[in-house]
XYZ file of C-alpha atoms in Angstrom:
630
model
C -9.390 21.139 -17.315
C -13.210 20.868 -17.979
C -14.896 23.082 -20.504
C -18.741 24.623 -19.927
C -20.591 25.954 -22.833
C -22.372 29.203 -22.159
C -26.359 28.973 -22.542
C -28.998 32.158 -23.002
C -30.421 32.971 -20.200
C -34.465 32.107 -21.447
C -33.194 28.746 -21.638
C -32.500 27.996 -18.254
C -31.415 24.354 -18.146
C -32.454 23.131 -14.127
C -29.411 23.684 -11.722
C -28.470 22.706 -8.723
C -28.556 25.940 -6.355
C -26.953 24.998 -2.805
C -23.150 24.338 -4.187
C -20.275 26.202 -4.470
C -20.396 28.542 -0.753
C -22.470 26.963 4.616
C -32.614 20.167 31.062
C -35.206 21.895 32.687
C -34.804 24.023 35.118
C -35.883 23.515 38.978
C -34.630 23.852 42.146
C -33.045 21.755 45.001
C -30.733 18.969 44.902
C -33.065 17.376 42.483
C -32.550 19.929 39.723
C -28.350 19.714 40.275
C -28.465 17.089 38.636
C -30.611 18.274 35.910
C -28.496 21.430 34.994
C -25.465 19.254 35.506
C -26.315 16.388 32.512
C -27.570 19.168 30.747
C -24.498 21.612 30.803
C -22.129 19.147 30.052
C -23.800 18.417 26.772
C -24.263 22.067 26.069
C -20.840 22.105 26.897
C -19.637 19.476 24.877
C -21.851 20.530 21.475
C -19.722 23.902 22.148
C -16.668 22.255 21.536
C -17.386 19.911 19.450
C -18.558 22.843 17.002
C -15.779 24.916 17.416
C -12.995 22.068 16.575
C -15.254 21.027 13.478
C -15.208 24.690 12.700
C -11.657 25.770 12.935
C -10.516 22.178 11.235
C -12.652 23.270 7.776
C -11.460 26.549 8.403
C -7.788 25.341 8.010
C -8.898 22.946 5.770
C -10.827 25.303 3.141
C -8.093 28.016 4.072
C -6.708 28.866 0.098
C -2.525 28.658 -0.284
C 0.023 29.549 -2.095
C 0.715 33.051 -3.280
C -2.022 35.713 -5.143
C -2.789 34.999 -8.988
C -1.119 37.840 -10.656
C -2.980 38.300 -14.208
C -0.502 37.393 -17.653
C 0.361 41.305 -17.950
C 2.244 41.097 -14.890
C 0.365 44.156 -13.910
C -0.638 43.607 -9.790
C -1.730 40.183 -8.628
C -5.396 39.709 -7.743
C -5.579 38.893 -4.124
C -9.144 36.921 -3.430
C -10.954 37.266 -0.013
C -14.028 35.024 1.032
C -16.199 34.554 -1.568
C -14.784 35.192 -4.582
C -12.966 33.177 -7.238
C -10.726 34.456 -10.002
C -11.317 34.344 -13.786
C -8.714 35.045 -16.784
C -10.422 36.387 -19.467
C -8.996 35.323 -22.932
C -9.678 37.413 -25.824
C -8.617 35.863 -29.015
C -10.843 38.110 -31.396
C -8.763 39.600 -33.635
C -9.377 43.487 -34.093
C -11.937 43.403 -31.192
C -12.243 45.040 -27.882
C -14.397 43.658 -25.328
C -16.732 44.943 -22.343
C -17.649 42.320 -19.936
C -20.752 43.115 -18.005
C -21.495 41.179 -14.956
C -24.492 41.062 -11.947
C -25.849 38.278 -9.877
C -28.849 36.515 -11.673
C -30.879 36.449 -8.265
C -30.596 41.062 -8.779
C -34.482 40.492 -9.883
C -34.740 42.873 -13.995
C -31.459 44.655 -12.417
C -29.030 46.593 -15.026
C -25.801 45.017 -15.521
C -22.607 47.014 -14.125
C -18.730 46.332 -15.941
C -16.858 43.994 -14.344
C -13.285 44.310 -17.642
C -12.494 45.333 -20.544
C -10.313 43.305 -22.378
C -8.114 44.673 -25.414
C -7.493 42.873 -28.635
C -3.963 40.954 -28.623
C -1.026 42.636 -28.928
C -0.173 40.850 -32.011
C -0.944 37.936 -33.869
C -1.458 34.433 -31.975
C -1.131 36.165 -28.649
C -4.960 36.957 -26.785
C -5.878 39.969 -24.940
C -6.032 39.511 -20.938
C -7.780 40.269 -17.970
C -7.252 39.044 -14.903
C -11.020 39.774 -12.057
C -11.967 38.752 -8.978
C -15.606 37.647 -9.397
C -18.292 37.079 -6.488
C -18.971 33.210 -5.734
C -22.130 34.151 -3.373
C -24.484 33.425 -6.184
C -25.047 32.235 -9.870
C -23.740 34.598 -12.237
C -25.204 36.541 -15.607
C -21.650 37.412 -17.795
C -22.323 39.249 -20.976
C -19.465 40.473 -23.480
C -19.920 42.816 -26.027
C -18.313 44.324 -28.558
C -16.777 47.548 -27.258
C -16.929 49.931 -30.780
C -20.564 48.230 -31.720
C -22.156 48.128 -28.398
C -23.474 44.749 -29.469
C -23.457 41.442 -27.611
C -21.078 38.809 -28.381
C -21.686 36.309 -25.653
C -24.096 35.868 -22.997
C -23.456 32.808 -20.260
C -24.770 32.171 -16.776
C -22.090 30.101 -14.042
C -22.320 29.086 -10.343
C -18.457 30.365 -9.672
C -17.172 28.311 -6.677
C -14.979 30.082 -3.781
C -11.176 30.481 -4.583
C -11.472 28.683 -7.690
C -9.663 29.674 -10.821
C -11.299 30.299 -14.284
C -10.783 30.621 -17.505
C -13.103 32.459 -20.353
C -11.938 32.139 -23.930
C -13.470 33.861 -26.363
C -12.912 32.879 -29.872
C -14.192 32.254 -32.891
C -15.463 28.431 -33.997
C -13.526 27.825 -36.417
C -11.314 30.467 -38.861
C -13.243 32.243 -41.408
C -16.571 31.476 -39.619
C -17.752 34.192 -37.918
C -19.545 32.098 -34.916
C -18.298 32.723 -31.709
C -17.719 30.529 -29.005
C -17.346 31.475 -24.795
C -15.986 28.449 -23.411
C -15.550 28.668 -19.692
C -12.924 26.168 -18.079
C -11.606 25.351 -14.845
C -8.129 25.977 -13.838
C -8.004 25.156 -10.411
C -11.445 23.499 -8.614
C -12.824 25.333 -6.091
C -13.304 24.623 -2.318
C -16.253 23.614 -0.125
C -16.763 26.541 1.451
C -20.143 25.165 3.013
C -17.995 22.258 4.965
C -17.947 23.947 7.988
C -21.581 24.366 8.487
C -22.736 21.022 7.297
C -19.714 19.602 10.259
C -20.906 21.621 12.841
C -24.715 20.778 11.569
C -24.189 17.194 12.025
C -21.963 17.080 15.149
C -25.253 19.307 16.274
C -27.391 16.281 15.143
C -25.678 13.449 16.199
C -25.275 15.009 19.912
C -29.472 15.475 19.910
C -30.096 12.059 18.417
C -27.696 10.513 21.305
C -28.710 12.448 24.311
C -32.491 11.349 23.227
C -31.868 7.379 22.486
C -29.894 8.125 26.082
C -33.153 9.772 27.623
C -35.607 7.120 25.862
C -33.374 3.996 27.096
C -33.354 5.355 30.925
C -37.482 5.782 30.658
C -37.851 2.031 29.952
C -38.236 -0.020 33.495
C -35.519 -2.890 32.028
C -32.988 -0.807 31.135
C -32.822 1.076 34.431
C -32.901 -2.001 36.642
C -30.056 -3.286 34.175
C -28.502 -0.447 35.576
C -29.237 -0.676 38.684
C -27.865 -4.457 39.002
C -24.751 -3.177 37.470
C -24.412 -0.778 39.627
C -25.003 -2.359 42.756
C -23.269 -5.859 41.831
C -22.093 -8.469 44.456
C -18.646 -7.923 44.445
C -19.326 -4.362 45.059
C -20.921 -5.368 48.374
C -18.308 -8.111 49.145
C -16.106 -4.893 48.756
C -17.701 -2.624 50.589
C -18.552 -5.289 53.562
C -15.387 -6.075 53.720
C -13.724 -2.784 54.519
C -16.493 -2.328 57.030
C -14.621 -5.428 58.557
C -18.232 -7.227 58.926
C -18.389 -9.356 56.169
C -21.080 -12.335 57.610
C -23.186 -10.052 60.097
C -26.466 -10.342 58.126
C -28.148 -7.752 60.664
C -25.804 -5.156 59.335
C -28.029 -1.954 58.271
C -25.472 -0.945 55.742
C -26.652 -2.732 52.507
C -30.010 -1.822 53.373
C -28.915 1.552 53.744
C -27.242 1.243 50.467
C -30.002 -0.576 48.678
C -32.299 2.966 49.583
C -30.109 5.144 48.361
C -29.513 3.520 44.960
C -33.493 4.143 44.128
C -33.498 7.631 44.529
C -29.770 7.704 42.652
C -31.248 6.431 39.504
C -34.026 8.752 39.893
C -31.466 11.593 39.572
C -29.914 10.308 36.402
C -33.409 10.168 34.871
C -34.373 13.361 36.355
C -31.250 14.537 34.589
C -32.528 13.933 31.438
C -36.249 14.127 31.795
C -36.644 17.575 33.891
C -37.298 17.569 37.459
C -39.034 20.685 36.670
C -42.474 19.111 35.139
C -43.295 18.100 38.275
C -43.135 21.193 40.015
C -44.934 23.682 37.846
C -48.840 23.958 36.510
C -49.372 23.217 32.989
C -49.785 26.163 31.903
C -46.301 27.059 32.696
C -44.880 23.930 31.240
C -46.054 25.384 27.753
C -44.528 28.276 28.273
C -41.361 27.262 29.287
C -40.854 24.396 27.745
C -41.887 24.131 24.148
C -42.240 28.505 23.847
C -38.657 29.039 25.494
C -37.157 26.562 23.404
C -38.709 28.049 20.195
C -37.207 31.675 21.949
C -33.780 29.713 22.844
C -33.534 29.257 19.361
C -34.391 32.184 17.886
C -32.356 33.785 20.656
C -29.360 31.152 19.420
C -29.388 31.753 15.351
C -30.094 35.943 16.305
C -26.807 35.770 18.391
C -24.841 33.641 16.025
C -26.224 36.075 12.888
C -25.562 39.372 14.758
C -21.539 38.282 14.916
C -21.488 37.737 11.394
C -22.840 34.393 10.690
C -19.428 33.358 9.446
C -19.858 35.746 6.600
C -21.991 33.338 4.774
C -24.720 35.126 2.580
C -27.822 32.881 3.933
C -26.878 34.415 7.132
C -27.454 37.633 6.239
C -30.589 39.170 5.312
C -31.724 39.175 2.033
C -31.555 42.114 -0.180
C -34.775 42.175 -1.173
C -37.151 39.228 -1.650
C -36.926 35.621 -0.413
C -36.127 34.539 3.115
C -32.629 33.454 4.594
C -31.905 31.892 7.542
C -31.343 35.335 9.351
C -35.074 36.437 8.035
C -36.430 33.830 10.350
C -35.261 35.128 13.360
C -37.437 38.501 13.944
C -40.949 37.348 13.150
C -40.760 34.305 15.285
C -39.489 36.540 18.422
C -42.398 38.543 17.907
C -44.664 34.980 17.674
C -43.387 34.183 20.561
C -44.148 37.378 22.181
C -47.189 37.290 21.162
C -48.217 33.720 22.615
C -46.827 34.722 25.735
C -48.547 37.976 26.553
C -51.917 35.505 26.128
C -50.532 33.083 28.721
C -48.959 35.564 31.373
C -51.903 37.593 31.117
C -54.621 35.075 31.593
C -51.824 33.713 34.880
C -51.957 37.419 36.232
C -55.306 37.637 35.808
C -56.119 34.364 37.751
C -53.873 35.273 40.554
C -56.520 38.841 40.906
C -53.716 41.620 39.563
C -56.574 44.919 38.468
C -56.826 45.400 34.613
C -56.059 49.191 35.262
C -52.138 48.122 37.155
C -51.680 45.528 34.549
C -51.896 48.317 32.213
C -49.166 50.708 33.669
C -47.520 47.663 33.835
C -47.721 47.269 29.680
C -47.101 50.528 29.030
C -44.189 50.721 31.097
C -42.566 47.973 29.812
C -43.639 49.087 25.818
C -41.721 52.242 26.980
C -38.681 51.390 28.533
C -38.283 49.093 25.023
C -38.984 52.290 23.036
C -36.308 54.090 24.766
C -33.364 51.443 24.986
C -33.737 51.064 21.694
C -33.885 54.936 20.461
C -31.028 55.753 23.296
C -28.977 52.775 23.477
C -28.847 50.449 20.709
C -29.530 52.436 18.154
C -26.259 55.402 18.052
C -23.608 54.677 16.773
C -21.538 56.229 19.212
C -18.117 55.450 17.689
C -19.177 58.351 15.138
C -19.649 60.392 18.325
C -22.331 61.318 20.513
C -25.980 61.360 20.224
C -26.995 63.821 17.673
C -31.208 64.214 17.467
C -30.472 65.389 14.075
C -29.303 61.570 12.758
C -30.582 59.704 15.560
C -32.594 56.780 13.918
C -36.035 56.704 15.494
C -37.472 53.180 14.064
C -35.391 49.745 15.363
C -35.772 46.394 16.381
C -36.731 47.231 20.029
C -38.918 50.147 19.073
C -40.970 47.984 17.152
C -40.722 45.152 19.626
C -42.635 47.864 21.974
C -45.102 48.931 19.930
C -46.449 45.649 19.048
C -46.022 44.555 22.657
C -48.185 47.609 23.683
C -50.749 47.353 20.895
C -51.321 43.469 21.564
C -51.123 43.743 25.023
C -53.590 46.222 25.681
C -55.972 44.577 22.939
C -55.875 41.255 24.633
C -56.010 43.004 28.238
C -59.552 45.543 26.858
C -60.997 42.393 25.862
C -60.256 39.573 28.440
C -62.052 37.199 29.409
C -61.702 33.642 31.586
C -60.944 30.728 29.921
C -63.272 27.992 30.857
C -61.518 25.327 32.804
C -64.532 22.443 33.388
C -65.482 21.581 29.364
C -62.093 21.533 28.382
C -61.929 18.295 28.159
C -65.543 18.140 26.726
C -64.557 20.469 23.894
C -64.758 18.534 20.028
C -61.297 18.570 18.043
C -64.145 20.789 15.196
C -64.355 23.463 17.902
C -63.758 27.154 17.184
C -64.298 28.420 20.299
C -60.241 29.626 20.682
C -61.482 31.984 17.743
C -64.920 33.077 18.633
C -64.442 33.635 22.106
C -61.763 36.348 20.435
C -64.041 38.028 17.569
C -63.520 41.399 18.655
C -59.463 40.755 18.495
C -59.786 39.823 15.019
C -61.992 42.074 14.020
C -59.554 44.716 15.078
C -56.401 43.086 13.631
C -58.406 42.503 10.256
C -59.403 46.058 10.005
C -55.421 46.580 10.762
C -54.108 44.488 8.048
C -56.754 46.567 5.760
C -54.914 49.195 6.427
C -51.563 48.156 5.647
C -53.007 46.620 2.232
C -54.802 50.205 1.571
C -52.068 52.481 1.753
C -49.535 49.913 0.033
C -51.122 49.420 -3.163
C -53.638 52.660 -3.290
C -51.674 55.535 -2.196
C -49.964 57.523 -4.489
C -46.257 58.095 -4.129
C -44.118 61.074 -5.946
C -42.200 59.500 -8.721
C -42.907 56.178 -8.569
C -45.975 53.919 -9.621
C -48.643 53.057 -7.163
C -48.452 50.132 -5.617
C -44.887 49.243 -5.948
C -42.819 46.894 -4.134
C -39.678 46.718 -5.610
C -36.342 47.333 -4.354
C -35.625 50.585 -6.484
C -31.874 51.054 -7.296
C -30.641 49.451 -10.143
C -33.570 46.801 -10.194
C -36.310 46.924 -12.332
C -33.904 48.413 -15.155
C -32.949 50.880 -12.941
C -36.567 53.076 -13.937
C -37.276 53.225 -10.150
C -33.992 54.332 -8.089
C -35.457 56.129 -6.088
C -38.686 54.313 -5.129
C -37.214 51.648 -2.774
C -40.005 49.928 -0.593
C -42.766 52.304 -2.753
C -45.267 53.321 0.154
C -43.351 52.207 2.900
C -40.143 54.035 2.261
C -42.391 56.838 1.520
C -44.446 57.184 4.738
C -41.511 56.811 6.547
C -39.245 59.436 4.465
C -42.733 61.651 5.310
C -43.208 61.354 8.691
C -39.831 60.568 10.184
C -37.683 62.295 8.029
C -35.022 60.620 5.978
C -31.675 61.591 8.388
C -33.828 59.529 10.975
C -34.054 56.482 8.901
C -31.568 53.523 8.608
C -29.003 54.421 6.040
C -27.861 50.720 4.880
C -30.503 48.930 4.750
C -29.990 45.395 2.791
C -31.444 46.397 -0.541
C -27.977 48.707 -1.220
C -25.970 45.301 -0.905
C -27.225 43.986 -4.330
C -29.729 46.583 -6.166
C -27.058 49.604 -5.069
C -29.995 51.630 -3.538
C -29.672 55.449 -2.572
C -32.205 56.419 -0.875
C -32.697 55.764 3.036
C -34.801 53.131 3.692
C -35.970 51.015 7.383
C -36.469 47.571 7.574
C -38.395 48.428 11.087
C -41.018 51.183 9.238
C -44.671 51.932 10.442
C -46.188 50.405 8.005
C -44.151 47.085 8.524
C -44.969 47.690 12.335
C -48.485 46.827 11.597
C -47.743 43.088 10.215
C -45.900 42.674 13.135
C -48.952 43.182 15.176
C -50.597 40.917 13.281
C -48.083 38.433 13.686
C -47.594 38.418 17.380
C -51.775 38.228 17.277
C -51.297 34.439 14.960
C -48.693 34.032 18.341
C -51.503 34.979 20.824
C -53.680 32.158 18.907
C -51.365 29.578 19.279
C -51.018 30.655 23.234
C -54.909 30.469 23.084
C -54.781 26.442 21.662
C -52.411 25.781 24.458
C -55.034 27.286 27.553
C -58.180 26.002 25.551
C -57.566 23.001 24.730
C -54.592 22.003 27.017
C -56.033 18.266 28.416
C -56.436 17.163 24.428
C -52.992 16.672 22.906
C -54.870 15.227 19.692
C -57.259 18.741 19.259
C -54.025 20.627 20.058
C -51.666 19.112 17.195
C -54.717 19.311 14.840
C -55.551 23.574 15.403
C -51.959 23.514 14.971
C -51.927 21.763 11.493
C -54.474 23.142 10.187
C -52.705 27.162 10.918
C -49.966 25.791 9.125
C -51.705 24.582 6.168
C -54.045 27.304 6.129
C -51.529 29.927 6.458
C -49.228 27.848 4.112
C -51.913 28.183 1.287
C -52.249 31.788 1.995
C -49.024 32.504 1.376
C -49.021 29.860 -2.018
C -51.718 32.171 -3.622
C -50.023 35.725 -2.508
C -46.288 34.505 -4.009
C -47.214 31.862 -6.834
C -45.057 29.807 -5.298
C -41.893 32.000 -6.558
C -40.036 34.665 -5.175
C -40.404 37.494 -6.871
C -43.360 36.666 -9.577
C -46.465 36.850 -7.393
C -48.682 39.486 -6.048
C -47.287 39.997 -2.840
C -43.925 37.749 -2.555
C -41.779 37.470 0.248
C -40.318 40.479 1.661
C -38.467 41.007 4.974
C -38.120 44.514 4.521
C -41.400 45.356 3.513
C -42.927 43.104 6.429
C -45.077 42.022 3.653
C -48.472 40.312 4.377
C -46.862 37.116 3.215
C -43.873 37.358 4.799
C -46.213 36.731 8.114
C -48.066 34.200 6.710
C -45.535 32.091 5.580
C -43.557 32.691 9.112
C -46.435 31.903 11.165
C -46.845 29.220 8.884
C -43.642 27.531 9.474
C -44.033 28.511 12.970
C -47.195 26.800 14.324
C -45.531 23.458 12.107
C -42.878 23.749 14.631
C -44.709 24.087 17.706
C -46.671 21.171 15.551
C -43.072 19.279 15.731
C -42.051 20.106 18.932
C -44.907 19.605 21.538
C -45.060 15.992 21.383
C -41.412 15.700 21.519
C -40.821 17.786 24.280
C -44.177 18.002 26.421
C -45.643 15.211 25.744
C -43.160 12.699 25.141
C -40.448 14.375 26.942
C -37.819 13.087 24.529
C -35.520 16.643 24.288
C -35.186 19.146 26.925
C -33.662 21.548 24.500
C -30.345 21.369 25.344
C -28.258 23.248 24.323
C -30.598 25.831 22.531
C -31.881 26.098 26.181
C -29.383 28.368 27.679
C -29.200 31.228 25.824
C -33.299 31.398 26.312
C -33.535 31.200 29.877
C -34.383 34.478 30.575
C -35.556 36.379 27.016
C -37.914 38.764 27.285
C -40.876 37.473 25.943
C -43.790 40.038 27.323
C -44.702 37.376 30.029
């Protein structure tokens, strides 16, 4: 048993926070091989994953029986992600109320999680027996039930199924000090064991299949193979079942010695892309280093949509911050965005009218709109489509809209992107962003806009210019003003019945009002977005014989963005001006996306275009055909 001292809160000692939870394509003969290399290892990286996943599963599975409490009232049965903890009260005469919220619910109210009587008699402590959340560090506070007056205040990193004790007593007798000492009963699992197995089972497959790609591009090692492959006694073998073993005019091992050329060809091809050689550059961009950022977008969206294993940093967060499941939206719609540049300017070259490539947009912006309003949206289990509920704002919708408005602002102001001075061009040139002032003029006055109505106009009830979460955040002052102007436009125009009615903030701030992630004022940061997407599409066309200038535009976006972001937040999540928020779309919740996202590109176009170390297998295959606007 190990004891833990509770500690005030405005002492925070530091902590340690993560503990205690997670081939190409082408065509012909040429490309079988290709898609054959490549499936096996997506294949293999499947199964390799789901062993390592089901063996921590049985491994971190809790046994035995439930933990009944010391009353021998009802046992306490604990699901996935919670722990239990015995509270002992050994104050004599005293009745406790034990409060209890998670310390990352930013100024939230704390809700009772027990009360604990006084013992029944002498030498024998009060007891209650809770199941407490293990998702997060936790804020306990006990106070004295008849004096509303705190006795105790403590902050603990519970671990899943673990068993606790809290004893609450005084120092020593006759002193009226009291001590909360918090000990273990029973040490909790690792419940993050199966994601760091299947992480580096994920890794390890990568690393080999590119020390296996980089070995067959060196000259030595495939004529090693080749010599092994073709060995004497394979043609003693071979010219003896012919029956001809002396006849030195026999065309057979000169047949043989052809073939084994374009054999070891294939096995390279299988790893290096037979594709690259059949497409323009332009569509090697796109497909390879664009699609893989999509394929795994596509990959964590799928795996996040089915639950993400119930682990919280696949969910979205409540409020501010980022998880792993924040990532996914804003670099679809990057993607989207560098995409629509490159079809575009491909359509364009190949003669297609402006005035048909525009029916074209805003068919497509449409038929988004409409899936998303008629078919993904209902809930038809709760019956059929009623107009009266139906939720007009979603994930396609707003997919559509920024497809249409980027689309047609790219398409109004077109123009062809000089192909003889490319190479000419300085690594110091801006012409990517002049030759596009009246684009960023337009998506400047846009982001105005969204900065305008956020902090300036007034909303009923609430103070102007807030961003919190409403609920029981914020001391609870605000329940009703989650998202501030956002939530209020929305509630305006839409109506609230045609609003999402669970949106993430009710998870840990217990909000009441409705309130959607995919609002019109978080529609316009997504335009501007998929614009920093249609930059980095821009780099690609404008500077696409310079790998040097390319890597550079694309580290400096990242910093510059990165510093952006640094001066909105204050480097913290919920202390700066404008800090991260998902919900809110907020202005740095773009920046620091794009951010991360042109470091990627940063990451990835050597290693995949230029180097062609990693096809992208197996992110590769559940982006082969996303729809990306191009």
């Amino acid at each position: 048993m190990t004891g833990a001292r509770p500690r005030a809160v405005g002492r925070r000692e530091p902590r340690e926070r993560g503990g205690g939870e997670s081939g190409g394509r082408g065509g012909g003969a040429g490309a079988a091989g290709t898609m054959g290399g490549a499936g096996s290892a997506g294949r293999a990286l499947a199964a390799l994953l789901l062993a390592a996943s089901v063996l921590s599963a049985a491994l971190l599975a809790p046994g035995g029986s439930p933990t009944p409490d010391l009353d021998k009232k009802k046992p306490v049965e604990l699901k996935m992600d919670q722990a239990l903890l015995l509270i002992h009260n050994e104050l004599p005469r005293t009745n406790l109320t034990v409060y209890w919220n998670f310390d990352c619910c930013y100024h939230c109210l704390l809700r009772v999680l027990a009360s604990v009587s006084q013992g029944r008699k002498a030498g024998e402590p009060g007891v209650a027996a809770v199941a407490v959340s293990t998702q997060h560090w936790s804020i306990l506070q006990l106070n004295d039930t008849a004096e509303d007056t705190e006795v105790c205040r403590l902050e603990y990193k519970f671990g899943e199924f673990g068993n606790y004790s809290l004893l609450v007593k005084h120092v020593r007798d006759g002193v009226s000090e009291i001590a909360c000492d918090l000990v273990v009963n029973k040490e909790p699992v690792d419940s993050n064991l199966p994601v760091g197995i299947a992480f580096l089972v994920g890794m390890a497959l990568i690393i080999v299949v590119s020390i296996l790609r980089f070995l067959l591009s060196l000259e030595d090692f495939q004529n090693w193979i080749s010599k092994a492959i073709n060995s004497r006694e394979t043609d003693r073998l071979i010219n003896s079942e012919l029956g001809s073993p002396s006849r030195a005019s026999d065309p057979q091992p000169e047949a043989w010695r052809r073939s084994a050329a374009p054999l070891r060809l294939r096995c390279v091809d299988t790893f290096r892309g037979p594709v690259k050689c059949m497409l323009p550059k332009t569509s090697l961009f796109l497909m390879e280093q664009l699609s893989l950022r999509a394929e795994m977008a596509l990959t964590i969206m799928v795996f996040v949509n089915y639950g993400g294993g119930k682990y919280w940093y696949f969910k979205h967060s409540s409020w501010n911050g980022l998880t792993v499941a924040d990532l996914v939206f804003p670099w679809f719609v990057f993607i989207m965005g560098a995409s629509i540049f490159l079809s575009m300017t491909s359509i364009l070259q190949r003669g297609c009218s402006k005035i048909r490539l525009l029916g074209k947009i805003a068919w497509r912006s449409f038929l988004l709109i409409c899936i998303g309003i008629f078919v993904v949206n209902p809930n038809y289990c709760l019956g059929p489509l009623s107009w009266e509920k139906a939720r007009i704002p979603g994930v396609l919708q707003r997919l559509g809209a920024t497809y249409f408005v980027v689309a047609v602002l790219e398409l109004l102001f077109a123009r062809p992107v000089p192909e003889t001075c490319a190479s000419e061009r300085s690594c110091f040139s801006l012409l990517d962003i002049t030759a596009s002032w009246p684009q960023w003029l337009f998506v400047l006055i846009l982001e105005g806009v969204w900065l305008a109505l956020t902090f300036f106009l007034p909303v009923p009830g609430c103070p102007t210019g807030y961003l919190g979460p409403g609920g029981i955040g914020d001391g609870g002052r605000y329940r009703n003003c989650t998202g501030g102007a956002a939530g209020y436009v929305d509630r305006l125009l839409l109506g609230e019945q045609h609003l999402y009615q669970h949106p993430s903030s009710a998870v840990l701030y217990h909000t009441e009002v409705a309130y959607d992630p995919e609002g019109i004022l978080g529609t316009i940061n997504s335009i501007v977005m998929a614009f920093l997407g249609v930059q980095a599409g821009k780099i690609f066309l404008y500077y696409k014989d310079q790998t040097r200038g390319i890597l550079i535009r694309f580290a400096a976006w990242g910093c510059l963005l990165g510093l952006v972001s640094v001066a909105l937040t204050k480097a913290s999540e919920n202390e700066g001006f404008i800090p991260v928020n998902k919900n809110l779309w907020s202005v740095s919740y773009v920046t620091t996306l794009s951010s991360l996202a042109f470091l990627i590109l940063l990451a990835l176009y050597p290693v995949v275009d230029v180097k062609g170390l990693w096809t992208g297998a197996p992110f590769f295959y559940p982006g082969k055909r996303p729809e990306l606007g191009g």
